[in-house]
mmCIF file of C-alpha atoms in Angstrom:
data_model
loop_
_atom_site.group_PDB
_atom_site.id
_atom_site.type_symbol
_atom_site.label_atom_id
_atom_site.label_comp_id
_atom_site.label_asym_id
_atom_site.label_seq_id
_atom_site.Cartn_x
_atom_site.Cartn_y
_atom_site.Cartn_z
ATOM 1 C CA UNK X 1 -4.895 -20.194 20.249
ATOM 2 C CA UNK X 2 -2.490 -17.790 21.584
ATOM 3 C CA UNK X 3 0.269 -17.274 18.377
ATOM 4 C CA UNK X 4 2.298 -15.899 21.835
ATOM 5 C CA UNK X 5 4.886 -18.130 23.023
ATOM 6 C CA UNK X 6 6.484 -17.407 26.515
ATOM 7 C CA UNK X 7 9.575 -15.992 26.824
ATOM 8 C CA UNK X 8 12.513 -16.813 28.635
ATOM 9 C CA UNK X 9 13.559 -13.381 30.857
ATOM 10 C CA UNK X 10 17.333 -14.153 29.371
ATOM 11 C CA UNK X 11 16.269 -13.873 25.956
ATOM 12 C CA UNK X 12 13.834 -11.141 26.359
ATOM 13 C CA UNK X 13 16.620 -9.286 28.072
ATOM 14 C CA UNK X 14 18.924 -10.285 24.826
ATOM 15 C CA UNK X 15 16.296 -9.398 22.666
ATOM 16 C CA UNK X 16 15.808 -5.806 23.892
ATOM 17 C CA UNK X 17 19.302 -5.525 24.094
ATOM 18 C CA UNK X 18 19.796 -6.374 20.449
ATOM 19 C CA UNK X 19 16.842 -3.741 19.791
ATOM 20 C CA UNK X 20 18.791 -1.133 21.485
ATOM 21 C CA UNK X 21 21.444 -1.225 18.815
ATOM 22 C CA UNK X 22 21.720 -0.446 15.216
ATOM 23 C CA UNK X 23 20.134 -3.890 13.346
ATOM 24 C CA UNK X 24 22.695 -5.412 11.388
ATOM 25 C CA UNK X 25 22.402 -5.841 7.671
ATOM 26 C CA UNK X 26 21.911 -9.959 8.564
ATOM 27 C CA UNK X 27 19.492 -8.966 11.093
ATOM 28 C CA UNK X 28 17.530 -6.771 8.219
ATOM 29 C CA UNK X 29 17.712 -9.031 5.632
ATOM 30 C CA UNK X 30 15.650 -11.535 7.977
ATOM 31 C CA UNK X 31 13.069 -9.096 8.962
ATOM 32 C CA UNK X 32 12.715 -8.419 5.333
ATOM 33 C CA UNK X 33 12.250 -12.391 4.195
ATOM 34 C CA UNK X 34 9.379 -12.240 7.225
ATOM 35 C CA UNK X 35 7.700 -9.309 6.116
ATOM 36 C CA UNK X 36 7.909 -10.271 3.075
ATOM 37 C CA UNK X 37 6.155 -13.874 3.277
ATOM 38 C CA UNK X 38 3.776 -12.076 5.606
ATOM 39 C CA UNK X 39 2.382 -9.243 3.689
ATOM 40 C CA UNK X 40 1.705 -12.419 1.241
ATOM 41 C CA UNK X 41 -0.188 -14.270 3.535
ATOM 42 C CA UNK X 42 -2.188 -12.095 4.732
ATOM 43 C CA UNK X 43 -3.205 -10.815 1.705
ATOM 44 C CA UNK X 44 -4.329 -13.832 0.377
ATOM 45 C CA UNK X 45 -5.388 -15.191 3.290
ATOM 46 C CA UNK X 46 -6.386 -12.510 5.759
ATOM 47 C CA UNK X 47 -5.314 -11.757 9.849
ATOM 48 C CA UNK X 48 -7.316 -14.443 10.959
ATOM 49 C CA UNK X 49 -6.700 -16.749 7.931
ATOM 50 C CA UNK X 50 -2.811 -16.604 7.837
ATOM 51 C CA UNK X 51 -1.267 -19.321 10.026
ATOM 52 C CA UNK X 52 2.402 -17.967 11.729
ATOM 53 C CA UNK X 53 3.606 -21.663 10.848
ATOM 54 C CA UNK X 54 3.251 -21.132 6.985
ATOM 55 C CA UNK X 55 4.091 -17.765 7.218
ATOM 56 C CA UNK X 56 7.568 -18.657 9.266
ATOM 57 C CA UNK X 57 8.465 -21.848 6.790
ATOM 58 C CA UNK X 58 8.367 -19.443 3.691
ATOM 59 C CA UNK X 59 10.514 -17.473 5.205
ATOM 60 C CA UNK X 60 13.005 -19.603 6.394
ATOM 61 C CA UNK X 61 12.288 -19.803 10.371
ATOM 62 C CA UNK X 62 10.561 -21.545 12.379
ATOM 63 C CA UNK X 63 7.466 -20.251 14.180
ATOM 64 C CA UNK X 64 9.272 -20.051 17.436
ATOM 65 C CA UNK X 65 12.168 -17.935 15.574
ATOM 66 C CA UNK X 66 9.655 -15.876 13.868
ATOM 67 C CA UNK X 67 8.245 -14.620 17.427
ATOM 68 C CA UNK X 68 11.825 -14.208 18.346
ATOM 69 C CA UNK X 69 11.300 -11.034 16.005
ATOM 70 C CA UNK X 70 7.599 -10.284 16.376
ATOM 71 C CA UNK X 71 6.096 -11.686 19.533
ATOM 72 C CA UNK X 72 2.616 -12.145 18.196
ATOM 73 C CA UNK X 73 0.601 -12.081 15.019
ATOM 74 C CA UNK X 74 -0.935 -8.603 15.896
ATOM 75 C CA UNK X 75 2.374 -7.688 16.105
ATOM 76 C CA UNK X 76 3.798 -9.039 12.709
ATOM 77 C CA UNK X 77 0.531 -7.588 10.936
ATOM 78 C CA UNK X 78 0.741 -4.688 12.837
ATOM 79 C CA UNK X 79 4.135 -4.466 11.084
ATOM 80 C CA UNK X 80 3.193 -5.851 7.535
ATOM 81 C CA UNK X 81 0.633 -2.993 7.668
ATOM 82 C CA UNK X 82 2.858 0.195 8.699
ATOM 83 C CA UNK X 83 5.306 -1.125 5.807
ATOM 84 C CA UNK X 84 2.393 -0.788 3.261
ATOM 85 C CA UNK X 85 1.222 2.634 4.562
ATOM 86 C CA UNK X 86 4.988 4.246 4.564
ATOM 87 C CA UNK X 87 4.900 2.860 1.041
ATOM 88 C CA UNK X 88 1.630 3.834 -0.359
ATOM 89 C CA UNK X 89 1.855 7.378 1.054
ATOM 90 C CA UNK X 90 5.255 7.524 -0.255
ATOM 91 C CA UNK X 91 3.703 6.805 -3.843
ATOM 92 C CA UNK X 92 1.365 9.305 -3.104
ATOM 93 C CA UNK X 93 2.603 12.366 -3.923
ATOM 94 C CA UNK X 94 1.955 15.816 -2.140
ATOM 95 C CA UNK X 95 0.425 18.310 -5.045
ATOM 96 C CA UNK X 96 2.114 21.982 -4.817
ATOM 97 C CA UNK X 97 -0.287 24.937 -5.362
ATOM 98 C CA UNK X 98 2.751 26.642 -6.895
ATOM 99 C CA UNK X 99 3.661 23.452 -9.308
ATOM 100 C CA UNK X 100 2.577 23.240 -12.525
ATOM 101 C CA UNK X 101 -0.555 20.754 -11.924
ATOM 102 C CA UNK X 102 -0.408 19.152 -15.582
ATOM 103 C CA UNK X 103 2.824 17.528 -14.650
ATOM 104 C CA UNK X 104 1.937 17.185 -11.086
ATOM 105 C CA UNK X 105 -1.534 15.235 -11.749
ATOM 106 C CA UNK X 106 0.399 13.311 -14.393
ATOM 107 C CA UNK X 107 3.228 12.404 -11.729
ATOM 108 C CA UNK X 108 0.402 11.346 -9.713
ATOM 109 C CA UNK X 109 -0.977 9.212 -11.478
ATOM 110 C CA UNK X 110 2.219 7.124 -12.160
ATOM 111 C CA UNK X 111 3.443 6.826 -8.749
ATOM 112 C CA UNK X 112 -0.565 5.698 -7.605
ATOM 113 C CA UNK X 113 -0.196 3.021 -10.847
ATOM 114 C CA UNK X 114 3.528 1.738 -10.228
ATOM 115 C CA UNK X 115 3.083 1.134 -6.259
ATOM 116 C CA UNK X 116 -0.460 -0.813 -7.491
ATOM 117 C CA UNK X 117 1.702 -2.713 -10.285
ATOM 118 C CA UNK X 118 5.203 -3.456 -8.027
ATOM 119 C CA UNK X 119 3.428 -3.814 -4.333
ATOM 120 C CA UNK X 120 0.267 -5.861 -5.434
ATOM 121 C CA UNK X 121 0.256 -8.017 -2.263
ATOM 122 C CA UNK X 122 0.530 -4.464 -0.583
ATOM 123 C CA UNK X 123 -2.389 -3.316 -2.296
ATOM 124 C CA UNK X 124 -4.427 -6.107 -1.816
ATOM 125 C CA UNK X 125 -3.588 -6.487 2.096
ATOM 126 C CA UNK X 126 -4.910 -2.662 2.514
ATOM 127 C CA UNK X 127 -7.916 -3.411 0.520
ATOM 128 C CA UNK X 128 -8.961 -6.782 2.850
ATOM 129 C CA UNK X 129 -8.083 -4.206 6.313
ATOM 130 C CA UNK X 130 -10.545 -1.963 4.775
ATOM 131 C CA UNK X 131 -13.228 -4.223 3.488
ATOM 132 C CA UNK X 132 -12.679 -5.686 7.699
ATOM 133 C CA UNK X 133 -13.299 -1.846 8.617
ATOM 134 C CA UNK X 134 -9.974 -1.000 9.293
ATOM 135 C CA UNK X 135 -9.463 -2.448 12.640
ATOM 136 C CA UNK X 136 -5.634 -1.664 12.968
ATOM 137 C CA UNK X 137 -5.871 0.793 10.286
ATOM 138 C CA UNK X 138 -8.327 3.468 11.315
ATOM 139 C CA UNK X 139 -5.641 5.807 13.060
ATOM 140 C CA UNK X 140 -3.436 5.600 10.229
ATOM 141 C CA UNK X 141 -6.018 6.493 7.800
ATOM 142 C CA UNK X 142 -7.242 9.613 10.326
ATOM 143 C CA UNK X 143 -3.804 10.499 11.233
ATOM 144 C CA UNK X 144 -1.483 10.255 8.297
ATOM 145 C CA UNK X 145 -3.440 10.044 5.141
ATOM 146 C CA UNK X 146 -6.220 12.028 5.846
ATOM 147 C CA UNK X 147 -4.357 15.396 6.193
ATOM 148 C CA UNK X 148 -2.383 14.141 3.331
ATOM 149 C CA UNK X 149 -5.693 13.927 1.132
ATOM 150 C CA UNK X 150 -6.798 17.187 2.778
ATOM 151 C CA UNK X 151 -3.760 19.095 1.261
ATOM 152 C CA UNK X 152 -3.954 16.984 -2.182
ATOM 153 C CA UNK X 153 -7.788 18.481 -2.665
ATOM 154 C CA UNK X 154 -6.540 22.209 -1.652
ATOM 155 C CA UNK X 155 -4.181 22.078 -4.587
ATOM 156 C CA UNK X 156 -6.457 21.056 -6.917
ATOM 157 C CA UNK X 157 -9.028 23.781 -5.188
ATOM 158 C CA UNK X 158 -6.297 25.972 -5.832
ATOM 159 C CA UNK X 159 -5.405 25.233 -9.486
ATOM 160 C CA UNK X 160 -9.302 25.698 -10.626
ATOM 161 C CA UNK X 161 -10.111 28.899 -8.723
ATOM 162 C CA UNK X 162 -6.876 30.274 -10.574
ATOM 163 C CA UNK X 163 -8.405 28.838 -13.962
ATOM 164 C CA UNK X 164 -6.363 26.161 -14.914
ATOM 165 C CA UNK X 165 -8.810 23.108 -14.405
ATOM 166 C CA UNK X 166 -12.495 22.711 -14.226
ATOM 167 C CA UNK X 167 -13.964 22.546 -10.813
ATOM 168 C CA UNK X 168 -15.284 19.246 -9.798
ATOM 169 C CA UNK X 169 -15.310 17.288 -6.630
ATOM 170 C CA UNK X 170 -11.780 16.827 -5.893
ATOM 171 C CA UNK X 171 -12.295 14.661 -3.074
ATOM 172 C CA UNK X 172 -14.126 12.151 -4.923
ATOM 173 C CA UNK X 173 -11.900 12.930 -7.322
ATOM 174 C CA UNK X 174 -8.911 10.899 -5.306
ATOM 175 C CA UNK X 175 -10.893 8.511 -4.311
ATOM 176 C CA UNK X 176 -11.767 7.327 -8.036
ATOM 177 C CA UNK X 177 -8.108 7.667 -9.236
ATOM 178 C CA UNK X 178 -7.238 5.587 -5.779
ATOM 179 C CA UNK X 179 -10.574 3.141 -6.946
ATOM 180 C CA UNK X 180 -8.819 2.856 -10.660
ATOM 181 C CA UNK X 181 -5.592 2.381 -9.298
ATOM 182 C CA UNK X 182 -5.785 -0.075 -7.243
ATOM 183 C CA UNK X 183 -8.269 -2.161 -8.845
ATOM 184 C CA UNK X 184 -5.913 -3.408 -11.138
ATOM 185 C CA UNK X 185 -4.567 -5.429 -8.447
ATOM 186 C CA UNK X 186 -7.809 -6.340 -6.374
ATOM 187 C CA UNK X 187 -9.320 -7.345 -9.339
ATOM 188 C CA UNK X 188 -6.521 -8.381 -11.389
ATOM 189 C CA UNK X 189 -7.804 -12.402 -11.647
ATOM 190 C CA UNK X 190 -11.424 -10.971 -13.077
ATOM 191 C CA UNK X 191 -9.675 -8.745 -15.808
ATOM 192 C CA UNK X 192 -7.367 -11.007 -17.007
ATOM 193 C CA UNK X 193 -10.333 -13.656 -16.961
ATOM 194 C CA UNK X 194 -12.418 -11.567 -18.971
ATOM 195 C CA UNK X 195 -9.449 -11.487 -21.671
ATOM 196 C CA UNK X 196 -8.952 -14.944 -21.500
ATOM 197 C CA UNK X 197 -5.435 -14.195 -20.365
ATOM 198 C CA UNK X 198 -3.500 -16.057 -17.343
ATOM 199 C CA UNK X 199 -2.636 -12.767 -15.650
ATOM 200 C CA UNK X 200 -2.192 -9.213 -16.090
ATOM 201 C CA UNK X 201 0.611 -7.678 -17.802
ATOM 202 C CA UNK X 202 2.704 -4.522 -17.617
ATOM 203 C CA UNK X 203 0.476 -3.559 -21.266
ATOM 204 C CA UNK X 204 -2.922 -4.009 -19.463
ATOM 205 C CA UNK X 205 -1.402 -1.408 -16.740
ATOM 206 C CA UNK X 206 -0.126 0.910 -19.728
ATOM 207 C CA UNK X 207 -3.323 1.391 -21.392
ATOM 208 C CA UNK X 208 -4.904 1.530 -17.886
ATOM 209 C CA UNK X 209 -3.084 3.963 -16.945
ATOM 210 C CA UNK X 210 -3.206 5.809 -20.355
ATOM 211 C CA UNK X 211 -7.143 5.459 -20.160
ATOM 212 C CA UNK X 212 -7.198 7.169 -16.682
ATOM 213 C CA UNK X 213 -4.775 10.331 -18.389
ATOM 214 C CA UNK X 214 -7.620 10.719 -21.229
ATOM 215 C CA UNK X 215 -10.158 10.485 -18.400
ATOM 216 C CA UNK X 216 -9.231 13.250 -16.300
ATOM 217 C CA UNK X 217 -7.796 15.559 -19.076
ATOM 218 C CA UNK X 218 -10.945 15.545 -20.346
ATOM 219 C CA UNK X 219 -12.881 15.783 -16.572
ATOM 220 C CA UNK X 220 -10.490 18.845 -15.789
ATOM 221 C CA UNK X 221 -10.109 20.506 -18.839
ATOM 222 C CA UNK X 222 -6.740 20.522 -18.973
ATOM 223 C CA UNK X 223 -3.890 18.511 -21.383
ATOM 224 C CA UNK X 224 -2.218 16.223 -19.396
ATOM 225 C CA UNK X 225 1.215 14.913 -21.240
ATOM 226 C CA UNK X 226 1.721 11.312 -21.502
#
């Protein structure tokens, strides 16, 4: 089925009109209620498992006002996804040769934790586009958090030819802390199941994230504070 609906030329005119202009604080509040019920749904349910009806009823529209703001469900996800991505690359944090990496790593760590613990639809929407192999992802991940990563491993590169942490792998490195991180949320129904517990709670992402401090002060050789 085509999640499409044809548009009349008045309203696309109106609609591209509206565009043109600042959004209003109304017309931003909607977008967020959509995006919002949308990065749900597809993170339960996937792109091709997320029906535009369900997703436009918990928001408050109907499907024909939804498309009124995103004219397809490539669109919408499309959307959804560059939301997450500003967010999780926003959470994580550039690492300065010239900083002080105890506090830096440490910093890390808590923004890669608190974006798992606060966005966990978000986190678990980027996890199914990757387990799908990443097909509206891939530039993102080339384009913006690739060179990102790439900068992230120089500083730690940096930091241990200087002395002040053991050399390891640093790119694999990342990608554990991302692996830790963000399996709290992907696998957040096992863990709690495992402690006979309904759900995780903030403690279960404290000691987590205390765990993963130990872990890498001891990997790097260097005292990270808590």
């Amino acid at each position: 089925m085509n999640d499409a609906l044809p548009t009349p030329p008045a309203l696309s005119q109106a609609a591209t009109a509206e565009m043109a202009r600042k959004p209003s604080a109304a017309r931003l509040r909607k977008i967020d209620l959509i995006l919002g019920s949308a990065e749900r749904h597809f993170a339960l349910l996937g792109f091709e498992g997320a029906p535009l009806e369900q997703i436009a009823q918990d928001a408050g529209f109907s499907r024909h006002n939804l498309l009124y703001y995103y004219p397809s469900k490539e669109a919408l996800y499309q959307a959804v996804l560059a939301s997450v991505i500003d967010d999780w690359l926003g959470h994580m944090t550039g690492l300065s040769k010239d900083g002080d990496p105890a506090q830096q790593i440490r910093q890390y760590i808590r923004e890669k934790f608190e974006f798992a613990r606060t966005r966990p639809y978000g986190s678990q929407l980027f996890t199914k586009e990757m387990i799908a192999g990443a097909p509206f992802a891939a530039s993102a991940v080339r384009e913006r958090i690739a060179p990102l990563l790439a900068a992230n491993v120089a500083a730690f590169a940096h930091w241990a030819e200087q002395g002040l942490i053991a050399p390891v792998n640093f790119q694999h490195l990342m990608f554990s802390i991302w692996a830790i991180t963000q399996g709290y949320v992907d696998q957040q129904t096992q863990f709690a199941l495992l402690q006979n517990k309904a759900a995780l709670d903030a403690g279960d992402f404290a000691q987590a994230e205390a765990l993963l401090v130990q872990m890498l002060s001891a990997t790097l050789k260097i005292e990270l504070p808590d």
